[in-house]
PDB file of C-alpha atoms in Angstrom:
ATOM      1  CA  MET A  71      56.300 155.211  62.898  1.00 46.00           C
ATOM      2  CA  ALA A  72      53.617 152.222  63.801  1.00 57.00           C
ATOM      3  CA  ALA A  73      53.457 150.445  66.837  1.00 72.00           C
ATOM      4  CA  LYS A  74      54.782 146.857  66.899  1.00 92.00           C
ATOM      5  CA  LEU A  75      51.973 144.035  67.257  1.00 96.00           C
ATOM      6  CA  ILE A  76      51.885 140.223  68.325  1.00 97.00           C
ATOM      7  CA  HIS A  77      50.935 138.292  65.553  1.00 97.00           C
ATOM      8  CA  ALA A  78      48.209 136.180  67.757  1.00 97.00           C
ATOM      9  CA  SER A  79      46.553 131.847  67.002  1.00 97.00           C
ATOM     10  CA  ILE A  80      44.586 129.821  69.145  1.00 96.00           C
ATOM     11  CA  VAL A  81      44.138 126.364  67.108  1.00 96.00           C
ATOM     12  CA  THR A  82      43.032 123.418  68.012  1.00 92.00           C
ATOM     13  CA  PRO A  83      42.336 119.887  66.251  1.00 89.00           C
ATOM     14  CA  GLU A  84      39.310 121.475  64.655  1.00 89.00           C
ATOM     15  CA  GLU A  85      39.625 124.893  63.999  1.00 93.00           C
ATOM     16  CA  THR A  86      41.478 128.347  64.401  1.00 95.00           C
ATOM     17  CA  VAL A  87      39.234 129.959  67.119  1.00 96.00           C
ATOM     18  CA  PHE A  88      41.100 132.789  66.680  1.00 97.00           C
ATOM     19  CA  GLU A  89      43.456 135.179  64.493  1.00 97.00           C
ATOM     20  CA  ASP A  90      44.784 138.238  65.154  1.00 96.00           C
ATOM     21  CA  GLU A  91      46.770 141.366  65.296  1.00 97.00           C
ATOM     22  CA  VAL A  92      47.488 142.243  68.996  1.00 97.00           C
ATOM     23  CA  GLU A  93      48.646 144.468  71.231  1.00 96.00           C
ATOM     24  CA  LEU A  94      49.434 141.914  74.813  1.00 96.00           C
ATOM     25  CA  VAL A  95      48.818 138.511  75.011  1.00 97.00           C
ATOM     26  CA  SER A  96      47.828 137.260  78.540  1.00 97.00           C
ATOM     27  CA  VAL A  97      47.818 133.490  78.824  1.00 97.00           C
ATOM     28  CA  PRO A  98      47.354 130.421  82.003  1.00 95.00           C
ATOM     29  CA  SER A  99      50.472 129.045  82.076  1.00 94.00           C
ATOM     30  CA  VAL A 100      50.351 126.858  84.939  1.00 92.00           C
ATOM     31  CA  LYS A 101      53.425 128.875  86.613  1.00 92.00           C
ATOM     32  CA  GLY A 102      50.598 131.280  86.918  1.00 92.00           C
ATOM     33  CA  SER A 103      49.454 133.699  84.505  1.00 93.00           C
ATOM     34  CA  LEU A 104      51.792 135.196  81.904  1.00 95.00           C
ATOM     35  CA  GLY A 105      51.418 138.015  80.219  1.00 95.00           C
ATOM     36  CA  ILE A 106      53.584 138.968  77.156  1.00 96.00           C
ATOM     37  CA  LEU A 107      54.303 142.337  75.134  1.00 96.00           C
ATOM     38  CA  PRO A 108      55.840 143.296  71.295  1.00 96.00           C
ATOM     39  CA  GLU A 109      59.655 142.239  71.547  1.00 95.00           C
ATOM     40  CA  HIS A 110      58.843 139.782  74.506  1.00 95.00           C
ATOM     41  CA  ALA A 111      62.163 137.219  74.723  1.00 95.00           C
ATOM     42  CA  PRO A 112      60.938 133.898  72.733  1.00 95.00           C
ATOM     43  CA  ILE A 113      59.709 131.725  75.707  1.00 94.00           C
ATOM     44  CA  VAL A 114      57.620 127.937  75.233  1.00 94.00           C
ATOM     45  CA  CYS A 115      55.307 127.649  77.800  1.00 94.00           C
ATOM     46  CA  GLN A 116      52.392 124.485  79.181  1.00 94.00           C
ATOM     47  CA  LEU A 117      49.406 126.317  78.981  1.00 94.00           C
ATOM     48  CA  ASP A 118      46.465 125.388  82.315  1.00 92.00           C
ATOM     49  CA  THR A 119      42.698 125.306  80.888  1.00 93.00           C
ATOM     50  CA  GLY A 120      41.945 128.958  81.655  1.00 94.00           C
ATOM     51  CA  ILE A 121      40.980 132.593  79.620  1.00 96.00           C
ATOM     52  CA  VAL A 122      43.882 134.221  77.616  1.00 97.00           C
ATOM     53  CA  LYS A 123      42.875 137.884  76.936  1.00 97.00           C
ATOM     54  CA  PHE A 124      43.872 139.338  73.699  1.00 97.00           C
ATOM     55  CA  LYS A 125      44.225 143.472  74.065  1.00 96.00           C
ATOM     56  CA  GLN A 126      43.218 145.228  70.759  1.00 94.00           C
ATOM     57  CA  GLY A 127      43.251 148.891  71.492  1.00 89.00           C
ATOM     58  CA  PRO A 128      40.127 149.692  73.733  1.00 93.00           C
ATOM     59  CA  LYS A 129      38.729 145.957  72.598  1.00 95.00           C
ATOM     60  CA  GLU A 130      39.252 142.908  74.913  1.00 96.00           C
ATOM     61  CA  VAL A 131      39.371 139.017  73.908  1.00 97.00           C
ATOM     62  CA  PHE A 132      38.749 136.810  75.922  1.00 97.00           C
ATOM     63  CA  ILE A 133      38.312 132.734  74.647  1.00 97.00           C
ATOM     64  CA  ALA A 134      38.559 130.108  77.677  1.00 96.00           C
ATOM     65  CA  VAL A 135      41.232 127.668  76.590  1.00 95.00           C
ATOM     66  CA  GLN A 136      41.859 123.642  77.109  1.00 91.00           C
ATOM     67  CA  LYS A 137      45.208 122.730  78.868  1.00 90.00           C
ATOM     68  CA  GLY A 138      48.135 122.833  76.006  1.00 92.00           C
ATOM     69  CA  TYR A 139      51.030 125.092  74.963  1.00 95.00           C
ATOM     70  CA  MET A 140      51.796 128.676  73.354  1.00 96.00           C
ATOM     71  CA  GLU A 141      55.456 129.310  71.517  1.00 96.00           C
ATOM     72  CA  PHE A 142      56.307 133.011  71.486  1.00 96.00           C
ATOM     73  CA  PHE A 143      58.346 133.827  68.531  1.00 95.00           C
ATOM     74  CA  ASN A 144      59.430 137.054  66.997  1.00 95.00           C
ATOM     75  CA  ASN A 145      56.175 138.528  67.648  1.00 96.00           C
ATOM     76  CA  ASN A 146      54.110 135.553  66.652  1.00 96.00           C
ATOM     77  CA  ALA A 147      52.094 134.086  69.681  1.00 97.00           C
ATOM     78  CA  ASN A 148      50.447 130.608  68.861  1.00 96.00           C
ATOM     79  CA  ILE A 149      49.180 128.958  70.863  1.00 96.00           C
ATOM     80  CA  LEU A 150      47.682 125.368  70.766  1.00 95.00           C
ATOM     81  CA  THR A 151      45.284 123.132  72.318  1.00 93.00           C
ATOM     82  CA  GLY A 152      42.072 120.696  72.924  1.00 90.00           C
ATOM     83  CA  LYS A 153      39.550 123.144  72.782  1.00 91.00           C
ATOM     84  CA  ALA A 154      38.902 126.635  73.074  1.00 94.00           C
ATOM     85  CA  ILE A 155      35.534 128.714  73.638  1.00 93.00           C
ATOM     86  CA  PRO A 156      35.817 132.775  72.891  1.00 95.00           C
ATOM     87  CA  THR A 157      33.493 134.360  75.107  1.00 94.00           C
ATOM     88  CA  THR A 158      33.331 137.428  77.212  1.00 92.00           C
ATOM     89  CA  TYR A 159      34.680 138.933  80.702  1.00 90.00           C
ATOM     90  CA  GLN A 160      31.150 138.669  82.405  1.00 93.00           C
ATOM     91  CA  ASP A 161      31.202 134.875  81.503  1.00 91.00           C
ATOM     92  CA  ARG A 162      34.498 133.778  81.597  1.00 89.00           C
ATOM     93  CA  HIS A 163      33.645 131.735  84.982  1.00 89.00           C
ATOM     94  CA  LYS A 164      31.343 129.278  82.754  1.00 91.00           C
ATOM     95  CA  ALA A 165      33.415 128.879  79.943  1.00 90.00           C
ATOM     96  CA  VAL A 166      36.123 127.764  81.618  1.00 89.00           C
ATOM     97  CA  GLN A 167      33.996 125.393  83.160  1.00 87.00           C
ATOM     98  CA  GLU A 168      32.885 123.735  79.757  1.00 86.00           C
ATOM     99  CA  VAL A 169      36.606 123.352  78.557  1.00 86.00           C
ATOM    100  CA  GLY A 170      37.619 122.178  81.353  1.00 80.00           C
ATOM    101  CA  LYS A 171      34.996 119.353  81.146  1.00 78.00           C
ATOM    102  CA  LYS A 172      36.688 115.662  80.144  1.00 66.00           C
ATOM    103  CA  HIS A 173      34.676 114.325  77.698  1.00 56.00           C
ATOM    104  CA  ASP A 174      35.209 110.898  79.479  1.00 52.00           C
ATOM    105  CA  ILE A 175      34.437 108.089  76.501  1.00 54.00           C
ATOM    106  CA  VAL A 176      33.798 104.969  78.787  1.00 55.00           C
ATOM    107  CA  GLN A 177      31.416 106.862  80.992  1.00 56.00           C
ATOM    108  CA  GLU A 178      29.622 107.292  77.672  1.00 59.00           C
ATOM    109  CA  ILE A 179      29.581 103.724  77.098  1.00 63.00           C
ATOM    110  CA  THR A 180      29.000 102.433  79.565  1.00 69.00           C
ATOM    111  CA  GLU A 181      25.582 104.489  79.253  1.00 70.00           C
ATOM    112  CA  GLU A 182      25.212 103.120  75.870  1.00 71.00           C
ATOM    113  CA  THR A 183      26.217  99.448  77.106  1.00 76.00           C
ATOM    114  CA  LYS A 184      23.049  99.580  79.429  1.00 75.00           C
ATOM    115  CA  LYS A 185      20.536 100.176  76.823  1.00 78.00           C
ATOM    116  CA  VAL A 186      21.859  97.767  74.903  1.00 78.00           C
ATOM    117  CA  VAL A 187      21.799  95.510  77.801  1.00 77.00           C
ATOM    118  CA  GLN A 188      18.276  96.535  79.071  1.00 78.00           C
ATOM    119  CA  ALA A 189      16.503  96.093  75.717  1.00 79.00           C
ATOM    120  CA  ILE A 190      17.646  92.748  75.050  1.00 79.00           C
ATOM    121  CA  ILE A 191      16.282  91.575  78.483  1.00 80.00           C
ATOM    122  CA  ALA A 192      12.982  93.145  77.616  1.00 79.00           C
ATOM    123  CA  LEU A 193      13.179  91.360  74.096  1.00 78.00           C
ATOM    124  CA  ARG A 194      13.989  88.240  76.426  1.00 77.00           C
ATOM    125  CA  LYS A 195      10.913  89.083  78.653  1.00 77.00           C
ATOM    126  CA  LEU A 196       8.815  89.183  75.709  1.00 75.00           C
ATOM    127  CA  LYS A 197       9.912  85.957  74.052  1.00 67.00           C
ATOM    128  CA  LYS A 198       8.959  83.909  77.148  1.00 61.00           C
TER     129      LYS A 198
END
């Protein structure tokens, strides 16, 4: 009899970052790390920014995720997050920092507005 596996996926608004059969799922829930094995009770949990780890035999897969949600039901682990970056064990801290960065559109607009204002001032000086 074949060992039971979990069908796991990580999905962002842009793409499916991971989808495969795994033996174990470990997620960074807001209440602490949560490990899921096949036949685990159904659960929905909120994720914190951190590393999702999948175990596939001797291989381990690490993916940094932004906050999100995980649903586990009927040996399916579905992770929804705003951003996910595949990484290695050695680079996992850098990857967590990267997904944790917030895209601040207000700051971006402010910087662009400053450049436009400076250009307008420069043009006015040329007209004088």
